Short mmCIF file of C-alpha atoms in Angstrom, two decimals:
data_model
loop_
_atom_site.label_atom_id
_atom_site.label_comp_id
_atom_site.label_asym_id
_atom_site.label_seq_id
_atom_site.Cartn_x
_atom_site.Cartn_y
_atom_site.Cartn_z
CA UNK A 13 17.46 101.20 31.28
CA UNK A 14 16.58 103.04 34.01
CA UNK A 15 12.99 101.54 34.61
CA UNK A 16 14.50 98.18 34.62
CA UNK A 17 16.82 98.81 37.24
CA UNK A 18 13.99 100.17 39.25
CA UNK A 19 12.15 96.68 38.65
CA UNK A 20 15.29 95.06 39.55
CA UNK A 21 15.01 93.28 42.77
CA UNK A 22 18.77 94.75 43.76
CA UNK A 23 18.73 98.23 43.87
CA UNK A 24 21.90 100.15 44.57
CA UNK A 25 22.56 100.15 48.19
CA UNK A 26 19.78 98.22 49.72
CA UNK A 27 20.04 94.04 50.20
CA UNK A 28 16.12 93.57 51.72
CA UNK A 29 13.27 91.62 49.88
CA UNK A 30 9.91 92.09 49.36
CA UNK A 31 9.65 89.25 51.45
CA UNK A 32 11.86 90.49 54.43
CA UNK A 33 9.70 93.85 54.57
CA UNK A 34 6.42 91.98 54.98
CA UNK A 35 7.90 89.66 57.17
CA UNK A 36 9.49 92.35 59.53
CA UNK A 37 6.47 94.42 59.15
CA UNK A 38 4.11 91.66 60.60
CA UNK A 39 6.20 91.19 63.37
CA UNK A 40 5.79 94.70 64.61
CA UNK A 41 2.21 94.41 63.92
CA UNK A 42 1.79 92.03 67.16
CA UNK A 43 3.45 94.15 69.34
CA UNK A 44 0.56 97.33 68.62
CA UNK A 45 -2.23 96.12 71.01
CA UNK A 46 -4.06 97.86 67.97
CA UNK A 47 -3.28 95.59 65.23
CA UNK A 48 -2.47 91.89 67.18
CA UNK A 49 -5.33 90.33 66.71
CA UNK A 50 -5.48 90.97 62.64
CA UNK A 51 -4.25 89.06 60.08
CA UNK A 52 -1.60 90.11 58.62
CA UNK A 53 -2.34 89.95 55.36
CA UNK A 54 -5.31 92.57 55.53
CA UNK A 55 -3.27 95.23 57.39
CA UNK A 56 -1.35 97.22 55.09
CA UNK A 57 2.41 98.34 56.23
CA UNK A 58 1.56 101.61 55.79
CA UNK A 59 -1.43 101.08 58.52
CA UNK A 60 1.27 99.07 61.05
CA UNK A 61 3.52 102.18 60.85
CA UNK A 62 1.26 104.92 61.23
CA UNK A 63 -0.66 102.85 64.20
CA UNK A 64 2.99 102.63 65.38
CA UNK A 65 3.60 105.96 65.67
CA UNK A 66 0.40 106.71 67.03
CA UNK A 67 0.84 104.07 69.66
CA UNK A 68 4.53 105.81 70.33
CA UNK A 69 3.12 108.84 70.86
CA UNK A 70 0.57 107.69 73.04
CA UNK A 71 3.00 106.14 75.36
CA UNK A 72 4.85 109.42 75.36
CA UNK A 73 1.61 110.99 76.96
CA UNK A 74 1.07 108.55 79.24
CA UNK A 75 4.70 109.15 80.49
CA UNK A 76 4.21 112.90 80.32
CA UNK A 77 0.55 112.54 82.55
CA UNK A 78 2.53 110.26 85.04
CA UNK A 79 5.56 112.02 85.19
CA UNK A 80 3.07 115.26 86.08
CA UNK A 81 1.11 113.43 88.38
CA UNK A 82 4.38 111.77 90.00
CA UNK A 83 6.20 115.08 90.13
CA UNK A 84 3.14 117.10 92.62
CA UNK A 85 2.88 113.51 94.76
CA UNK A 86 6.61 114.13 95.35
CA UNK A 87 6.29 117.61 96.16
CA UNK A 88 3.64 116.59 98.68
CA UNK A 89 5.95 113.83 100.50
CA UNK A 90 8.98 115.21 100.12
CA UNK A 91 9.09 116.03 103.85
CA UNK A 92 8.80 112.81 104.51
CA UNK A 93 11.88 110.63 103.49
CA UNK A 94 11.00 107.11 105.50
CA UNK A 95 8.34 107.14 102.96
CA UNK A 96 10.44 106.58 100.48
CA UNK A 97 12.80 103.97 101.55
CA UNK A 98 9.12 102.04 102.61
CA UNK A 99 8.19 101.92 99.11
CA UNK A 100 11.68 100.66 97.86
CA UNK A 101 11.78 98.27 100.05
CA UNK A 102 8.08 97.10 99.09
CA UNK A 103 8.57 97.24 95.67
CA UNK A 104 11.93 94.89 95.92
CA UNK A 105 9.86 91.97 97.48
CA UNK B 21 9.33 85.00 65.00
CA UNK B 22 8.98 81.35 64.81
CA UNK B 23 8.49 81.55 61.07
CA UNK B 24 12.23 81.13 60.59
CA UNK B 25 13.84 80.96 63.53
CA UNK B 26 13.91 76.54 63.84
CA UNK B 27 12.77 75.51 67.33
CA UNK B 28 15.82 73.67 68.50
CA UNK B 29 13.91 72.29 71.61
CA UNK B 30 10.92 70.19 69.61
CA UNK B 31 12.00 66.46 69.18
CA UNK B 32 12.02 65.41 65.79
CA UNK B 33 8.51 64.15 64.43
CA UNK B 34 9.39 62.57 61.00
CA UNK B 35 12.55 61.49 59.95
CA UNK B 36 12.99 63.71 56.32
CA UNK B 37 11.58 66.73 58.71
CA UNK B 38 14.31 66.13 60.92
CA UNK B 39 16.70 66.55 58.37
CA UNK B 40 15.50 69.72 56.57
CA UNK B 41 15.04 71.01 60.13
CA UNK B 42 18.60 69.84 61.23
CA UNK B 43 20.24 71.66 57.63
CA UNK B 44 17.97 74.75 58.62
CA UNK B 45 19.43 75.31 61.97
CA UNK B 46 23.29 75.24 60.96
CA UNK B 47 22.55 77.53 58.11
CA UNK B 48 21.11 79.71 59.89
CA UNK B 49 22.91 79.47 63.11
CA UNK B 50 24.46 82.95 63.68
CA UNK B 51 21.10 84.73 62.18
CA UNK B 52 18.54 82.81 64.79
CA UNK B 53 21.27 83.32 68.20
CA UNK B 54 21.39 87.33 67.12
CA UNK B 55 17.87 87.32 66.58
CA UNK B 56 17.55 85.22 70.08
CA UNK B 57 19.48 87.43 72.09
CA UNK B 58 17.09 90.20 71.06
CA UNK B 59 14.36 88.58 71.70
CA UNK B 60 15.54 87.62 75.41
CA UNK B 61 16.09 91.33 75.86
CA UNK B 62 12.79 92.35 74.64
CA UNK B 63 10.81 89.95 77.11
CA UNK B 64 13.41 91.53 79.40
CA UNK B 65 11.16 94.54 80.01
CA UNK B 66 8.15 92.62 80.09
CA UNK B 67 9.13 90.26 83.50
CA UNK B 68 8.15 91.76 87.18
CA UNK B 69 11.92 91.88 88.44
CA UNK B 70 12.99 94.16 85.68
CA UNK B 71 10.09 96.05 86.66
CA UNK B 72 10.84 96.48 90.09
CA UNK B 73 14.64 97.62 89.69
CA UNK B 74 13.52 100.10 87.46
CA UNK B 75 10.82 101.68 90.04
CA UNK B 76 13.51 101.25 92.79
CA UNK B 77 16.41 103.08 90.71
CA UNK B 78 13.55 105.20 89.31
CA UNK B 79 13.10 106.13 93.10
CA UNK B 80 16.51 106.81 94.06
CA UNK B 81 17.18 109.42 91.11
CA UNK B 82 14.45 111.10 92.09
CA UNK B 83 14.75 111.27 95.52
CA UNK B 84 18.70 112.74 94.26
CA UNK B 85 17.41 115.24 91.97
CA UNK B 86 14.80 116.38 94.12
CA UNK B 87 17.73 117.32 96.16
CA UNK B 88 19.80 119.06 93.88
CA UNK B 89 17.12 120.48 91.83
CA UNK B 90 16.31 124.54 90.68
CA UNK B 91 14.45 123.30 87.49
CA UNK B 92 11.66 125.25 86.25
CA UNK B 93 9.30 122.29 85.49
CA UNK B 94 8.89 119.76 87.70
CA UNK B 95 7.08 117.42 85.71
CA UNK B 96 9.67 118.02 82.69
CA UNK B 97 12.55 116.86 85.40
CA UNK B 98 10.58 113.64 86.34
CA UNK B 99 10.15 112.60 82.89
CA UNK B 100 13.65 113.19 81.95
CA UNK B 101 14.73 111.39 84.69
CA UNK B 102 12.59 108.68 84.01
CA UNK B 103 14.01 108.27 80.57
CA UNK B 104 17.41 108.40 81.54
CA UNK B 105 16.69 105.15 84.20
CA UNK B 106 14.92 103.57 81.19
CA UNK B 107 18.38 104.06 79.47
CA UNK B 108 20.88 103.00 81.67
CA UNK B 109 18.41 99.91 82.09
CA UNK B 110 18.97 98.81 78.91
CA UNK B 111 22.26 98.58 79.37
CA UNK B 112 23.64 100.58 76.76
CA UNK B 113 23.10 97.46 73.73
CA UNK B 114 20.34 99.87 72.32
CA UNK B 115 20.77 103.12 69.40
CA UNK B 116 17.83 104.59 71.54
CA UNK B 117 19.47 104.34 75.17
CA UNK B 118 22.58 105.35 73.93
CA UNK B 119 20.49 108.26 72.10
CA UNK B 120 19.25 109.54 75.51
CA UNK B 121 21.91 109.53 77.43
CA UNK B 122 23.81 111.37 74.95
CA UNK B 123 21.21 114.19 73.98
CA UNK B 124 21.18 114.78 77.88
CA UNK B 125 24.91 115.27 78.29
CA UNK B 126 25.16 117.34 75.09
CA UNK B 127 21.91 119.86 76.29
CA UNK B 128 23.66 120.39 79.31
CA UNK B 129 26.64 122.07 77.49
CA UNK B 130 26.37 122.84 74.41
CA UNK B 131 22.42 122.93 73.25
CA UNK B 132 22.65 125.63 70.42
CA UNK B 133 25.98 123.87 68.84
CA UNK B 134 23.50 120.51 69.05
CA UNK B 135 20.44 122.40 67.05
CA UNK B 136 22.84 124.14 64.45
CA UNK B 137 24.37 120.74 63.47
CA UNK B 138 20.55 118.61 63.05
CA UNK B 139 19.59 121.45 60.93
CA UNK B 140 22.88 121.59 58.61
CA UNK B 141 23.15 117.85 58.41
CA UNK B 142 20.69 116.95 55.38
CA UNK B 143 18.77 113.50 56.18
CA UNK B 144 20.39 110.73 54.19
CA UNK B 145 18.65 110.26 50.37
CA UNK B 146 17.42 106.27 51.15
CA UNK B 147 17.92 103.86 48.13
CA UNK B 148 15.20 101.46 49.09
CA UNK B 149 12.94 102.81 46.73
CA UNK B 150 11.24 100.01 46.12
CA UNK B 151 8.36 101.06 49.12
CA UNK B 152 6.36 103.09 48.50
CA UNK B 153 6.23 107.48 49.05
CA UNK B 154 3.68 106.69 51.59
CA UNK B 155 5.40 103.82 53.64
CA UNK B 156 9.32 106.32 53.27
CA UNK B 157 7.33 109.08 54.98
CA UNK B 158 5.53 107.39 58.05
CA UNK B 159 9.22 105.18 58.44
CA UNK B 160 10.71 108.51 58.97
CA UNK B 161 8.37 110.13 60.94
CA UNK B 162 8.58 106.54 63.29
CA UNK B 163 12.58 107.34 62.77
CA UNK B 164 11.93 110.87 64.60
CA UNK B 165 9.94 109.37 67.53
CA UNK B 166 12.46 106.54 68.51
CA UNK B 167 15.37 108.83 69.62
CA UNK B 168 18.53 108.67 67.71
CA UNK B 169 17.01 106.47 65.09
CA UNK B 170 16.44 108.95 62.41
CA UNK B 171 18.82 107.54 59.68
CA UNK B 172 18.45 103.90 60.45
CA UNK B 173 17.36 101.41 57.40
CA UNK B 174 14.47 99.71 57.74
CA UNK B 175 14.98 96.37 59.75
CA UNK B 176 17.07 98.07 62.29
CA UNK B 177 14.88 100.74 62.82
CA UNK B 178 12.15 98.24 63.44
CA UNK B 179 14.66 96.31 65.67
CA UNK B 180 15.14 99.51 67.57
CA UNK B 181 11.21 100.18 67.64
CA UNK B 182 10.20 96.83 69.08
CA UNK B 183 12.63 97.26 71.99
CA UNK B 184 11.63 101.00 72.48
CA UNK B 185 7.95 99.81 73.03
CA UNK B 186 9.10 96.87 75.07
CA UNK B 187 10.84 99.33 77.20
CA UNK B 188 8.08 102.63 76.93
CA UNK B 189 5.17 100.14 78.35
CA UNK B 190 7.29 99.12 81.09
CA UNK B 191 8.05 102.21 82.03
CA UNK B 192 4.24 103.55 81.68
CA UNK B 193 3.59 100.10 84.26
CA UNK B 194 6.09 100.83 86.55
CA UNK B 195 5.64 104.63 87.05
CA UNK B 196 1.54 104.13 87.34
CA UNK B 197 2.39 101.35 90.29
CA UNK B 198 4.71 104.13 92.11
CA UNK B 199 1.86 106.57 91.11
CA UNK B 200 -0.91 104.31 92.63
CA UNK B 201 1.12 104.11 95.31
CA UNK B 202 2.24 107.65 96.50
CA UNK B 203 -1.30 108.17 95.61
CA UNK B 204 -2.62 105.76 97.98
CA UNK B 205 -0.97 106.48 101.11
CA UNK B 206 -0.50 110.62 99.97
CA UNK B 207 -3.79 111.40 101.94
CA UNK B 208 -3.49 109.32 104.89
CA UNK B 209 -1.54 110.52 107.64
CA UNK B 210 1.95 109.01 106.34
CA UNK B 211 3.14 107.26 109.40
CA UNK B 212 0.17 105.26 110.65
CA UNK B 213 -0.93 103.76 107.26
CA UNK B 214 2.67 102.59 106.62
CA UNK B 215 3.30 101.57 109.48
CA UNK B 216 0.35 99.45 109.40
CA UNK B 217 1.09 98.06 105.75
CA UNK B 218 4.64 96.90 107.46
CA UNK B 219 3.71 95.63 109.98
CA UNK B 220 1.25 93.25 108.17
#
């Protein structure tokens, strides 16, 4: 009794396919610069995840590094505020 | 993304096509606009405008907290405040902006009542256990890196995730421009080499 509900495609709370999982899983895969280029069908889900996290965690660093590198080039022209209204007004063009 | 979502622009090749396509799109109307408004907000973070107002406003709150600061780590501040642009940015339609701005709020006043309620709370037993051990663990270990997405089922938490990278890269683009820049005209005597770029 209890194996067949687990073979049953509805279990208890949850409404999602087989179908829907793969389908949902290969449209993550094309946003990992990692995994776009692969077909789908030779990249496991549990590969898409883990290369998401990785990929997660790497742009964590890169935030981190820059927000480092960001924080000592403000220290540096932090005298000078023109600077900074310069640059905003650069960057809105 | 195309795979089900009809493309209502395409003119109608064949005429039985046109049909199927026609009963396709009223079926699955409210599905494919949901699923269109998140895709317009995902290619959100990708255009150059929405790049720019977030260096600008990225700017600003650091020029203000630079001001009002007696934090320890410098870098740590940056970051946070980085994050917290990124949030308000989205506009508050996301679980991981709203996340952020929370967490900050709450760690100003009350960070040990915070920590003593993640560790009582017990994470929620999922019933999808129709994937496997391998794919439950690395779905919640991608839970715990988008913030405030640890309990989410599996197609919202991937909903979540694809806007959270949409939103991460643009921020890693936007801070390495301002970066680049500062960078650029840090050695230089200020003034002149402005001045000069102005005036161009």
């Amino acid at each position: 009794m209890s194996s067949r509900r687990s073979r049953s495609r509805q279990s208890s709370g949850s409404r999602i396919t087989d179908d829907q999982i793969i389908d949902l899983v290969s449209k993550l895969q094309q946003l990992i610069p990692e995994l776009r280029g692969r077909r789908s069908d030779k990249v496991s889900a549990s590969k898409v995840l883990q290369e998401t996290c990785n990929y997660i965690r790497n742009l964590h660093r890169q935030v981190d590094g820059l927000s480092d590198r960001l924080s000592q080039l403000l220290a540096s022209t932090d005298t000078d505020s023109d600077q900074a209204a310069v640059i905003r007004s650069l960057l809105m063009e | 993304m195309a795979s089900f979502i009809p493309n209502l622009e395409s003119a109608p090749d064949t005429c039985p096509e046109f049909k199927r396509r026609k009963r396709r799109i009223t079926d699955e109307k409210p599905a494919s606009s949901h699923s269109h408004q998140r895709n317009q907000r995902i290619k959100r973070w990708r255009t150059q405008r929405e790049q720019h107002i977030y260096s600008s406003k990225l700017i600003q709150a650091l020029r203000r907290s630079r001001r009002t600061s007696a934090s320890s780590s410098a870098a740590k501040e940056v970051h946070e405040t980085a994050d917290r642009v990124l949030a308000v940015l989205a506009k508050g339609t996301t679980r991981w902006s709203k996340a952020i701005l929370t967490a900050r709020k709450m760690a100003r006043h009350k960070k040990a009542k915070v920590a003593a309620n993640t560790r009582l709370r017990k994470p929620a037993v999922s019933r999808e256990k129709r994937k496997t051990p391998v794919v439950q663990r690395k779905l919640k270990v991608l839970g715990r890196l988008v913030p405030g997405c640890r309990k989410l089922s599996f197609p919202n938490l991937l909903e979540e995730t694809s806007d959270y990278i949409a939103a991460l890269e643009m921020q890693v683009r936007a801070m390495t421009a301002i970066t680049e820049f500062l960078a650029g005209s840090g050695p230089q005597p200020p003034a002149d080499r402005l001045a000069s770029n102005v005036n161009s």
